[in-house]
CSV table of C-alpha atoms and ligand atoms in Angstrom, one decimal:
chain,number,residue,atom,x,y,z
A,1,UNK,CA,0.0,0.0,0.0
A,2,UNK,CA,1.2,3.5,-0.7
A,3,UNK,CA,2.9,5.4,2.2
A,4,UNK,CA,0.9,7.4,4.8
A,5,UNK,CA,-0.1,11.0,4.7
A,6,UNK,CA,1.8,13.5,6.9
A,7,UNK,CA,0.2,14.8,10.1
A,8,UNK,CA,-1.1,18.4,10.0
A,9,UNK,CA,-3.7,21.0,11.1
A,10,UNK,CA,-7.4,20.5,10.4
A,11,UNK,CA,-8.9,22.2,7.3
A,12,UNK,CA,-12.4,23.8,7.5
A,13,UNK,CA,-15.1,22.0,5.5
A,14,UNK,CA,-15.3,24.8,2.9
A,15,UNK,CA,-11.5,24.6,2.5
A,16,UNK,CA,-11.2,28.3,3.1
A,17,UNK,CA,-7.5,29.5,3.2
A,18,UNK,CA,-6.1,32.0,5.7
A,19,UNK,CA,-6.1,35.6,4.2
A,20,UNK,CA,-2.3,35.6,4.3
A,21,UNK,CA,-2.3,32.8,1.7
A,22,UNK,CA,-4.3,34.8,-0.7
A,23,UNK,CA,-2.1,37.9,-0.6
A,24,UNK,CA,-0.1,38.2,-3.8
A,25,UNK,CA,-2.1,35.5,-5.6
A,26,UNK,CA,-1.8,36.0,-9.3
A,27,UNK,CA,1.7,37.7,-9.0
A,28,UNK,CA,3.3,34.3,-8.7
A,29,UNK,CA,3.0,31.6,-11.4
A,30,UNK,CA,-0.1,29.4,-10.7
A,31,UNK,CA,-0.5,25.8,-11.9
A,32,UNK,CA,-2.7,22.7,-11.5
A,33,UNK,CA,-1.5,19.2,-10.7
A,34,UNK,CA,-4.1,16.6,-11.5
A,35,UNK,CA,-3.5,13.2,-9.9
A,36,UNK,CA,-5.0,10.2,-11.6
A,37,UNK,CA,-4.8,7.3,-9.1
A,38,UNK,CA,-5.1,4.3,-11.4
A,39,UNK,CA,-2.7,1.7,-12.8
A,40,UNK,CA,-3.1,-1.5,-14.6
A,41,UNK,CA,-0.5,-3.3,-12.5
A,42,UNK,CA,1.6,-2.0,-9.6
A,43,UNK,CA,5.3,-1.8,-10.3
A,44,UNK,CA,7.2,-3.5,-7.5
A,45,UNK,CA,9.3,-0.4,-6.6
A,46,UNK,CA,6.4,2.2,-6.7
A,47,UNK,CA,4.6,3.5,-3.6
A,48,UNK,CA,2.8,6.3,-5.4
A,49,UNK,CA,-0.9,6.8,-4.4
A,50,UNK,CA,-2.2,4.6,-7.1
A,51,UNK,CA,-4.6,1.6,-7.3
A,52,UNK,CA,-5.1,-1.3,-9.5
A,53,UNK,CA,-8.7,-2.6,-10.0
A,54,UNK,CA,-8.0,-5.3,-7.5
A,55,UNK,CA,-6.6,-2.9,-4.9
A,56,UNK,CA,-9.7,-0.7,-5.3
A,57,UNK,CA,-12.0,-3.6,-4.9
A,58,UNK,CA,-15.7,-2.8,-4.5
A,59,UNK,CA,-14.9,0.8,-3.3
A,60,UNK,CA,-13.8,1.4,-6.9
A,61,UNK,CA,-17.4,1.2,-7.9
A,62,UNK,CA,-18.3,4.4,-6.0
A,63,UNK,CA,-19.2,7.4,-8.3
A,64,UNK,CA,-16.1,9.5,-8.8
A,65,UNK,CA,-13.8,6.8,-7.5
A,66,UNK,CA,-13.7,4.7,-10.7
A,67,UNK,CA,-11.8,5.4,-13.9
A,68,UNK,CA,-15.1,5.9,-15.7
A,69,UNK,CA,-16.4,8.6,-13.4
A,70,UNK,CA,-13.2,10.1,-12.1
A,71,UNK,CA,-13.2,13.2,-14.4
A,72,UNK,CA,-16.5,14.4,-12.8
A,73,UNK,CA,-15.0,14.4,-9.3
A,74,UNK,CA,-11.8,16.1,-10.6
A,75,UNK,CA,-13.9,18.8,-12.3
A,76,UNK,CA,-15.9,19.4,-9.2
A,77,UNK,CA,-12.6,20.0,-7.3
A,78,UNK,CA,-11.5,22.5,-10.0
A,79,UNK,CA,-14.8,24.4,-9.3
A,80,UNK,CA,-14.1,24.3,-5.6
A,81,UNK,CA,-10.6,25.7,-6.2
A,82,UNK,CA,-12.2,28.7,-7.9
A,83,UNK,CA,-14.6,29.2,-5.0
A,84,UNK,CA,-11.7,29.1,-2.4
A,85,UNK,CA,-9.3,31.3,-4.4
A,86,UNK,CA,-12.0,33.9,-5.2
A,87,UNK,CA,-12.4,35.8,-8.4
A,88,UNK,CA,-8.9,37.2,-8.7
A,89,UNK,CA,-7.4,37.2,-12.2
A,90,UNK,CA,-5.4,33.9,-12.1
A,91,UNK,CA,-4.5,32.6,-15.5
A,92,UNK,CA,-3.0,29.1,-15.3
A,93,UNK,CA,0.6,28.8,-16.5
A,94,UNK,CA,1.0,25.1,-16.2
A,95,UNK,CA,-1.1,22.0,-15.8
A,96,UNK,CA,0.5,18.6,-15.1
A,97,UNK,CA,-1.4,15.3,-15.0
A,98,UNK,CA,0.5,12.7,-13.0
A,99,UNK,CA,-0.3,9.4,-11.3
A,100,UNK,CA,-0.8,6.7,-11.4
A,101,UNK,CA,-1.3,6.4,-15.1
A,102,UNK,CA,-3.3,9.4,-16.4
A,103,UNK,CA,-3.6,8.0,-19.9
A,104,UNK,CA,-5.8,5.2,-18.5
A,105,UNK,CA,-8.5,7.9,-18.6
A,106,UNK,CA,-9.8,8.6,-22.1
A,107,UNK,CA,-8.4,11.6,-23.9
A,108,UNK,CA,-11.9,13.0,-23.8
A,109,UNK,CA,-12.0,12.8,-20.0
A,110,UNK,CA,-8.5,14.3,-19.7
A,111,UNK,CA,-9.5,17.1,-22.1
A,112,UNK,CA,-12.7,17.8,-20.1
A,113,UNK,CA,-10.6,18.4,-17.0
A,114,UNK,CA,-8.3,20.8,-18.9
A,115,UNK,CA,-11.4,22.5,-20.3
A,116,UNK,CA,-12.8,23.0,-16.8
A,117,UNK,CA,-9.6,24.6,-15.7
A,118,UNK,CA,-9.7,26.9,-18.7
A,119,UNK,CA,-13.3,27.8,-18.1
A,120,UNK,CA,-12.8,28.6,-14.4
A,121,UNK,CA,-9.5,30.4,-14.5
A,122,UNK,CA,-8.4,31.0,-18.1
A,123,UNK,CA,-5.1,29.8,-19.4
A,124,UNK,CA,-1.9,31.8,-19.9
A,125,UNK,CA,-1.2,32.2,-23.7
A,126,UNK,CA,2.0,30.1,-23.3
A,127,UNK,CA,0.4,27.5,-21.0
A,128,UNK,CA,2.3,24.2,-20.6
A,129,UNK,CA,0.0,21.2,-20.4
A,130,UNK,CA,1.7,17.9,-19.7
A,131,UNK,CA,0.6,14.4,-19.1
A,132,UNK,CA,2.7,11.5,-17.8
A,133,UNK,CA,2.2,8.4,-19.8
A,134,UNK,CA,3.2,4.7,-19.7
A,135,UNK,CA,4.5,3.7,-23.1
A,136,UNK,CA,2.1,0.8,-23.3
A,137,UNK,CA,-1.0,2.8,-22.3
A,138,UNK,CA,-1.3,5.0,-25.4
A,139,UNK,CA,-1.8,4.7,-29.2
A,140,UNK,CA,-1.4,7.2,-32.0
A,141,UNK,CA,-5.0,8.2,-32.1
A,142,UNK,CA,-5.0,8.9,-28.3
A,143,UNK,CA,-2.0,11.2,-28.8
A,144,UNK,CA,-3.8,13.0,-31.6
A,145,UNK,CA,-6.8,13.5,-29.4
A,146,UNK,CA,-4.7,14.7,-26.5
A,147,UNK,CA,-3.0,17.2,-28.7
A,148,UNK,CA,-6.4,18.4,-29.9
A,149,UNK,CA,-7.5,18.8,-26.3
A,150,UNK,CA,-4.7,21.3,-25.6
A,151,UNK,CA,-2.0,19.0,-24.3
A,152,UNK,CA,1.4,20.2,-25.6
A,153,UNK,CA,4.0,18.2,-23.5
A,154,UNK,CA,4.3,14.4,-22.9
A,155,UNK,CA,6.4,12.6,-20.3
A,156,UNK,CA,6.9,8.9,-21.0
A,157,UNK,CA,7.9,6.5,-18.3
A,158,UNK,CA,10.7,4.7,-20.2
A,159,UNK,CA,12.8,3.8,-17.1
A,160,UNK,CA,15.2,1.5,-19.0
A,161,UNK,CA,15.8,0.0,-22.4
A,162,UNK,CA,17.2,-3.3,-21.0
A,163,UNK,CA,14.8,-6.3,-20.7
A,164,UNK,CA,16.2,-7.8,-17.5
A,165,UNK,CA,16.1,-4.3,-15.8
A,166,UNK,CA,12.5,-3.7,-16.9
A,167,UNK,CA,11.7,-7.1,-15.5
A,168,UNK,CA,13.1,-6.4,-12.0
A,169,UNK,CA,11.0,-3.1,-12.1
A,170,UNK,CA,7.9,-5.1,-13.1
A,171,UNK,CA,7.5,-2.8,-16.2
A,172,UNK,CA,5.4,-4.4,-18.8
A,173,UNK,CA,6.4,-2.6,-21.9
A,174,UNK,CA,8.7,-3.8,-24.7
A,175,UNK,CA,11.7,-1.5,-24.9
A,176,UNK,CA,11.0,-1.0,-28.6
A,177,UNK,CA,7.7,0.5,-27.7
A,178,UNK,CA,9.4,3.7,-26.5
A,179,UNK,CA,10.8,4.9,-29.9
A,180,UNK,CA,7.4,4.0,-31.4
A,181,UNK,CA,5.4,6.1,-29.0
A,182,UNK,CA,7.8,9.0,-29.4
A,183,UNK,CA,7.4,8.8,-33.2
A,184,UNK,CA,3.6,8.8,-32.8
A,185,UNK,CA,3.8,11.7,-30.4
A,186,UNK,CA,5.8,13.7,-33.0
A,187,UNK,CA,3.3,12.8,-35.7
A,188,UNK,CA,0.5,13.9,-33.4
A,189,UNK,CA,2.2,17.3,-33.2
A,190,UNK,CA,3.9,17.2,-29.8
A,191,UNK,CA,7.1,19.2,-29.8
A,192,UNK,CA,8.0,18.8,-26.1
A,193,UNK,CA,8.7,15.2,-25.2
A,194,UNK,CA,10.3,14.0,-22.0
A,195,UNK,CA,11.6,10.6,-21.0
A,196,UNK,CA,11.9,9.3,-17.4
A,197,UNK,CA,14.8,7.0,-16.7
A,198,UNK,CA,15.7,5.1,-13.5
A,199,UNK,CA,19.2,4.0,-12.6
A,200,UNK,CA,20.5,1.8,-9.9
A,201,UNK,CA,18.0,-1.1,-10.3
A,202,UNK,CA,19.3,-4.3,-8.8
A,203,UNK,CA,21.3,-6.3,-11.4
A,204,UNK,CA,21.8,-3.2,-13.7
A,205,UNK,CA,25.4,-3.0,-14.9
A,206,UNK,CA,27.1,0.3,-16.0
A,207,UNK,CA,26.9,-1.1,-19.6
A,208,UNK,CA,23.1,-1.7,-19.1
A,209,UNK,CA,22.7,1.9,-18.0
A,210,UNK,CA,24.7,3.2,-20.9
A,211,UNK,CA,22.4,1.2,-23.3
A,212,UNK,CA,19.4,2.9,-21.7
A,213,UNK,CA,20.8,6.4,-21.9
A,214,UNK,CA,21.8,5.9,-25.5
A,215,UNK,CA,18.4,4.4,-26.4
A,216,UNK,CA,16.7,7.4,-24.8
A,217,UNK,CA,19.0,9.8,-26.8
A,218,UNK,CA,18.2,7.9,-30.0
A,219,UNK,CA,14.5,8.9,-29.5
A,220,UNK,CA,15.5,12.6,-29.7
A,221,UNK,CA,13.8,13.8,-26.5
A,222,UNK,CA,13.6,17.5,-25.6
A,223,UNK,CA,13.9,16.6,-21.9
A,224,UNK,CA,15.1,13.7,-19.7
A,225,UNK,CA,14.6,13.0,-16.0
A,226,UNK,CA,16.9,10.4,-14.5
A,227,UNK,CA,16.3,9.4,-10.9
A,228,UNK,CA,18.1,6.8,-8.9
A,229,UNK,CA,15.8,4.0,-7.7
A,230,UNK,CA,14.5,4.7,-4.3
A,231,UNK,CA,13.6,1.6,-2.3
A,232,UNK,CA,10.4,2.6,-0.5
A,233,UNK,CA,9.3,0.8,2.6
A,234,UNK,CA,6.4,-1.6,2.1
A,235,UNK,CA,7.0,-2.2,-1.6
A,236,UNK,CA,7.5,-5.6,-3.2
A,237,UNK,CA,11.1,-4.5,-4.1
A,238,UNK,CA,11.9,-3.7,-0.4
A,239,UNK,CA,10.7,-7.2,0.5
A,240,UNK,CA,12.8,-8.8,-2.2
A,241,UNK,CA,15.9,-6.9,-1.0
A,242,UNK,CA,15.2,-7.9,2.6
A,243,UNK,CA,14.9,-11.5,1.7
A,244,UNK,CA,18.3,-11.2,-0.1
A,245,UNK,CA,16.7,-12.1,-3.5
A,246,UNK,CA,18.2,-9.0,-5.2
A,247,UNK,CA,20.9,-6.6,-4.0
A,248,UNK,CA,21.0,-2.8,-4.2
A,249,UNK,CA,24.0,-1.2,-6.0
A,250,UNK,CA,26.5,0.7,-3.8
A,251,UNK,CA,27.0,4.5,-3.8
A,252,UNK,CA,30.0,4.3,-6.1
A,253,UNK,CA,27.9,2.6,-8.7
A,254,UNK,CA,25.2,5.2,-8.4
A,255,UNK,CA,27.8,8.0,-8.7
A,256,UNK,CA,29.3,6.4,-11.9
A,257,UNK,CA,25.8,6.2,-13.4
A,258,UNK,CA,25.0,9.8,-12.5
A,259,UNK,CA,28.3,11.0,-14.2
A,260,UNK,CA,27.6,8.8,-17.2
A,261,UNK,CA,24.1,10.2,-17.8
A,262,UNK,CA,25.2,13.8,-17.2
A,263,UNK,CA,28.1,13.5,-19.6
A,264,UNK,CA,26.2,11.7,-22.4
A,265,UNK,CA,23.2,14.0,-22.2
A,266,UNK,CA,25.4,17.0,-22.0
A,267,UNK,CA,27.4,16.0,-25.1
A,268,UNK,CA,24.1,15.4,-27.0
A,269,UNK,CA,23.0,19.0,-26.2
A,270,UNK,CA,20.8,18.3,-23.2
A,271,UNK,CA,22.0,20.5,-20.3
A,272,UNK,CA,21.2,19.9,-16.7
A,273,UNK,CA,18.9,22.5,-15.1
A,274,UNK,CA,18.0,20.6,-11.9
A,275,UNK,CA,20.1,17.8,-10.4
A,276,UNK,CA,18.0,15.1,-12.0
A,277,UNK,CA,16.6,16.9,-15.0
A,278,UNK,CA,18.1,17.8,-18.4
A,279,UNK,CA,16.6,19.9,-21.2
A,280,UNK,CA,17.5,20.9,-24.8
A,281,UNK,CA,17.3,24.5,-23.9
A,282,UNK,CA,15.5,26.8,-21.5
A,283,UNK,CA,12.2,26.6,-23.4
A,284,UNK,CA,12.2,22.8,-22.9
A,285,UNK,CA,12.6,22.9,-19.1
A,286,UNK,CA,9.5,21.6,-17.3
A,287,UNK,CA,7.9,24.8,-16.2
A,288,UNK,CA,5.5,23.0,-13.9
A,289,UNK,CA,8.4,21.4,-11.9
A,290,UNK,CA,10.2,24.8,-11.9
A,291,UNK,CA,7.1,26.2,-10.2
A,292,UNK,CA,7.3,23.6,-7.5
A,293,UNK,CA,11.0,24.2,-7.0
A,294,UNK,CA,10.8,28.0,-6.9
A,295,UNK,CA,7.9,28.5,-4.5
A,296,UNK,CA,5.0,29.0,-7.0
A,297,UNK,CA,1.4,28.4,-6.2
A,298,UNK,CA,-0.3,25.2,-7.3
A,299,UNK,CA,-3.6,23.4,-6.7
A,300,UNK,CA,-3.4,19.6,-6.6
A,301,UNK,CA,-6.6,17.9,-7.7
A,302,UNK,CA,-7.4,14.3,-6.7
A,303,UNK,CA,-6.9,11.8,-3.9
A,304,UNK,CA,-3.7,12.4,-2.0
A,305,UNK,CA,-2.7,15.4,-4.1
A,306,UNK,CA,-0.7,18.1,-2.4
A,307,UNK,CA,-1.2,21.8,-2.9
A,308,UNK,CA,0.7,25.0,-2.0
A,309,UNK,CA,-0.7,28.5,-2.1
A,310,UNK,CA,1.1,31.4,-0.5
A,311,UNK,CA,2.9,29.5,2.2
A,312,UNK,CA,0.0,27.1,3.1
A,313,UNK,CA,0.4,23.5,2.1
A,314,UNK,CA,-2.4,21.0,2.2
A,315,UNK,CA,-3.0,17.4,1.0
A,316,UNK,CA,-6.2,15.6,0.1
A,317,UNK,CA,-7.5,12.4,1.6
A,318,UNK,CA,-5.8,9.5,0.1
A,319,UNK,CA,-8.3,6.9,-1.0
A,320,UNK,CA,-10.2,7.5,-4.2
A,321,UNK,CA,-13.5,6.4,-2.5
A,322,UNK,CA,-13.0,8.8,0.5
A,323,UNK,CA,-12.1,11.5,-2.0
A,324,UNK,CA,-15.2,10.9,-4.1
A,325,UNK,CA,-17.4,10.9,-1.0
A,326,UNK,CA,-16.1,14.3,0.2
A,327,UNK,CA,-16.5,15.8,-3.3
A,328,UNK,CA,-20.1,14.4,-3.6
A,329,UNK,CA,-20.9,15.8,-0.1
A,330,UNK,CA,-19.7,19.2,-1.2
A,331,UNK,CA,-17.0,19.5,1.4
A,332,UNK,CA,-13.3,20.1,0.9
A,333,UNK,CA,-11.3,16.9,0.1
A,334,UNK,CA,-8.4,18.2,2.1
A,335,UNK,CA,-7.2,15.9,4.8
A,336,UNK,CA,-5.0,18.5,6.7
A,337,UNK,CA,-2.6,21.3,6.1
A,338,UNK,CA,0.3,23.3,7.5
A,339,UNK,CA,1.1,27.0,7.5
A,340,UNK,CA,4.8,27.4,6.8
A,341,UNK,CA,6.6,29.9,8.9
A,342,UNK,CA,9.3,32.1,7.5
A,343,UNK,CA,12.1,29.8,8.7
A,344,UNK,CA,10.5,26.7,7.1
A,345,UNK,CA,10.1,28.6,3.9
A,346,UNK,CA,13.8,29.7,4.0
A,347,UNK,CA,15.0,26.1,4.6
A,348,UNK,CA,12.8,24.8,1.8
A,349,UNK,CA,14.3,27.4,-0.6
A,350,UNK,CA,17.8,26.2,0.3
A,351,UNK,CA,16.9,22.6,-0.2
A,352,UNK,CA,15.2,23.1,-3.6
A,353,UNK,CA,17.1,26.0,-5.2
A,354,UNK,CA,20.6,24.5,-4.5
A,355,UNK,CA,19.6,21.7,-6.9
A,356,UNK,CA,19.0,24.2,-9.7
A,357,UNK,CA,21.3,25.5,-12.4
A,358,UNK,CA,19.8,28.9,-11.8
A,359,UNK,CA,21.1,28.6,-8.2
A,360,UNK,CA,20.3,29.9,-4.8
A,361,UNK,CA,20.7,33.6,-3.9
A,362,UNK,CA,23.4,33.9,-1.3
A,363,UNK,CA,21.0,36.2,0.6
A,364,UNK,CA,18.8,33.2,1.5
A,365,UNK,CA,21.5,31.7,3.7
A,366,UNK,CA,21.8,32.6,7.4
A,367,UNK,CA,25.1,33.5,9.0
A,368,UNK,CA,26.1,29.8,9.5
A,369,UNK,CA,25.4,28.9,5.9
A,370,UNK,CA,27.3,32.0,4.6
A,371,UNK,CA,30.3,31.0,6.7
A,372,UNK,CA,30.4,27.6,5.0
A,373,UNK,CA,30.3,29.0,1.4
A,374,UNK,CA,34.0,29.7,0.9
A,375,UNK,CA,35.1,26.2,2.1
A,376,UNK,CA,32.5,24.6,-0.2
A,377,UNK,CA,33.8,26.6,-3.1
A,378,UNK,CA,37.4,25.6,-2.3
A,379,UNK,CA,36.3,21.9,-2.0
A,380,UNK,CA,34.9,22.2,-5.6
A,381,UNK,CA,31.3,21.6,-4.6
A,382,UNK,CA,29.9,25.1,-5.3
A,383,UNK,CA,30.5,28.0,-7.7
A,384,UNK,CA,29.5,31.6,-7.1
A,385,UNK,CA,27.7,33.1,-10.1
A,386,UNK,CA,27.1,36.8,-10.9
A,387,UNK,CA,24.2,38.4,-8.9
A,388,UNK,CA,25.4,36.4,-5.9
A,389,UNK,CA,23.9,33.0,-6.7
A,390,UNK,CA,25.4,29.7,-5.6
A,391,UNK,CA,25.3,26.9,-8.1
A,392,UNK,CA,26.4,23.3,-7.5
A,393,UNK,CA,29.3,21.9,-9.5
A,394,UNK,CA,29.0,18.4,-11.0
A,395,UNK,CA,30.7,17.1,-7.8
A,396,UNK,CA,28.3,19.2,-5.7
A,397,UNK,CA,25.3,17.7,-7.6
A,398,UNK,CA,26.6,14.2,-6.8
A,399,UNK,CA,26.9,15.2,-3.1
A,400,UNK,CA,23.8,17.4,-3.0
A,401,UNK,CA,22.6,16.1,0.4
A,402,UNK,CA,25.9,16.7,2.1
A,403,UNK,CA,26.1,20.2,0.5
A,404,UNK,CA,22.7,21.1,2.0
A,405,UNK,CA,23.7,19.8,5.4
A,406,UNK,CA,26.7,22.2,5.5
A,407,UNK,CA,24.6,25.2,4.5
A,408,UNK,CA,21.7,24.6,6.9
A,409,UNK,CA,22.1,24.6,10.7
B,501,LIG,C1,3.8,8.4,-11.7
B,501,LIG,S1,5.2,7.8,-12.5
B,501,LIG,C2,5.0,8.2,-14.2
B,501,LIG,C3,3.9,7.7,-15.0
B,501,LIG,C4,3.7,6.3,-15.2
B,501,LIG,N1,2.9,5.7,-14.2
B,501,LIG,C5,4.9,5.5,-15.4
B,501,LIG,O1,5.3,4.9,-14.4
B,501,LIG,O2,5.5,5.5,-16.4
B,501,LIG,C6,6.4,9.1,-12.2
B,501,LIG,C7,7.8,8.6,-12.2
B,501,LIG,O3,8.2,8.2,-10.9
B,501,LIG,C8,9.1,7.2,-11.0
B,501,LIG,N2,9.2,6.5,-9.8
B,501,LIG,C9,8.2,5.9,-9.1
B,501,LIG,N3,8.7,5.2,-8.0
B,501,LIG,C10,10.0,5.5,-8.0
B,501,LIG,C11,11.1,5.0,-7.1
B,501,LIG,N4,10.8,4.3,-6.1
B,501,LIG,N5,12.3,5.5,-7.4
B,501,LIG,C12,12.6,6.2,-8.5
B,501,LIG,N6,11.6,6.6,-9.3
B,501,LIG,C13,10.3,6.2,-9.1
B,501,LIG,C14,8.4,6.4,-12.1
B,501,LIG,O4,9.2,5.4,-12.5
B,501,LIG,C15,8.0,7.4,-13.1
B,501,LIG,O5,9.0,7.6,-14.0
B,502,LIG,S1,2.9,2.5,-13.7
B,502,LIG,FE1,3.9,4.3,-12.7
B,502,LIG,S2,2.5,5.0,-11.1
B,502,LIG,FE2,1.9,2.9,-11.8
B,502,LIG,S3,2.8,1.6,-10.3
B,502,LIG,FE3,4.2,1.8,-12.1
B,502,LIG,S4,5.6,3.5,-11.6
B,502,LIG,FE4,3.9,3.5,-10.2
């Protein structure tokens, strides 16, 4: 089962936000995250809030909790968002459908959610509309319909191009399916395509990883995300490791794999802009993720979705049936929330912005952090850029967690 929700403060039934959160609304970028909590099968490493038909059981039959009726519940939450945020001018700059597997909903349903966001808030002229997609859950005609419904960016869960690695990850797609879906996406008119890769799967050699990176590059992506495999408690993978059936790679192996992907992508013209993300140029960066990483406002729709508006963070009830019940009853689906104080917001900025190529303004550090900067520059972990911003070097990116520990008390 997916991991538990954090503890927080209660949220009023109407979901009203404290007045401080609404100050400055519309002066920061505003986006929507739409969570689609369904998958055909659960990958052994994944603890996202997603459910197969078996896991949903009879609860999956509740209106708004099933794939067939989910769009209705999501649209009802978009309307709630408008009521909570008031009628301030708030054009949406990014929309991101994640999951789960959003493309298990029909393109018509996904398009109806985009249309409801457009109707309630209006879309910025250069709005970015992304959906994640599993290579084996889309066909050419779906992609054409999605493009027609206003989607302009696709993120495919490629993970690896090597059969035995995909098998350990429980991925069901044939590696050859990835270049095929990328071709279809181009034919359908998508000019922003991202591929997700995972490195450090048990049994993956450096040569396997090289094969995957080269296969990703051969697809000509505009953007690549490469994350090291995280072993989440409670997953099938964690149990296999505990029983000694598979072994996790060591830190040196992970470091070699990070250096390999960074160098190969860099030579092919994809530059890093966040520790685990590379893009062809600034216009191919994922603006939705940039909004998360730079303190923007976003509303997360759907079970377990997290939101952040003006320093207030909240998260929805987790199960699709509980979510659908709240929506049907006309009450906020929020489970709880926290109001971030100035120090928590500062710490969060250090954690997130030190991972960015755009860097962290030195002024965000406190005295202890500033005192550590010169040493970290001497150690080759940081560089100081014009306008007083600190940017991690390649070695600093490899040691990002240690870097942060030195800059925060
Ligand atoms: C919700 S999934 C993407 C959409 C689609 N369900 C898929 O898997 O292709 C988002 C990304 O998170 C990655 N992910 C999930 N669990 C992970 C883990 N434990 N470690 C590293 N990446 C993980 C997935 O592999 C995927 O690329
Ligand atoms: S398909 Fe994606 S969201 Fe679904 S279980 Fe696999 S990694 Fe998780």
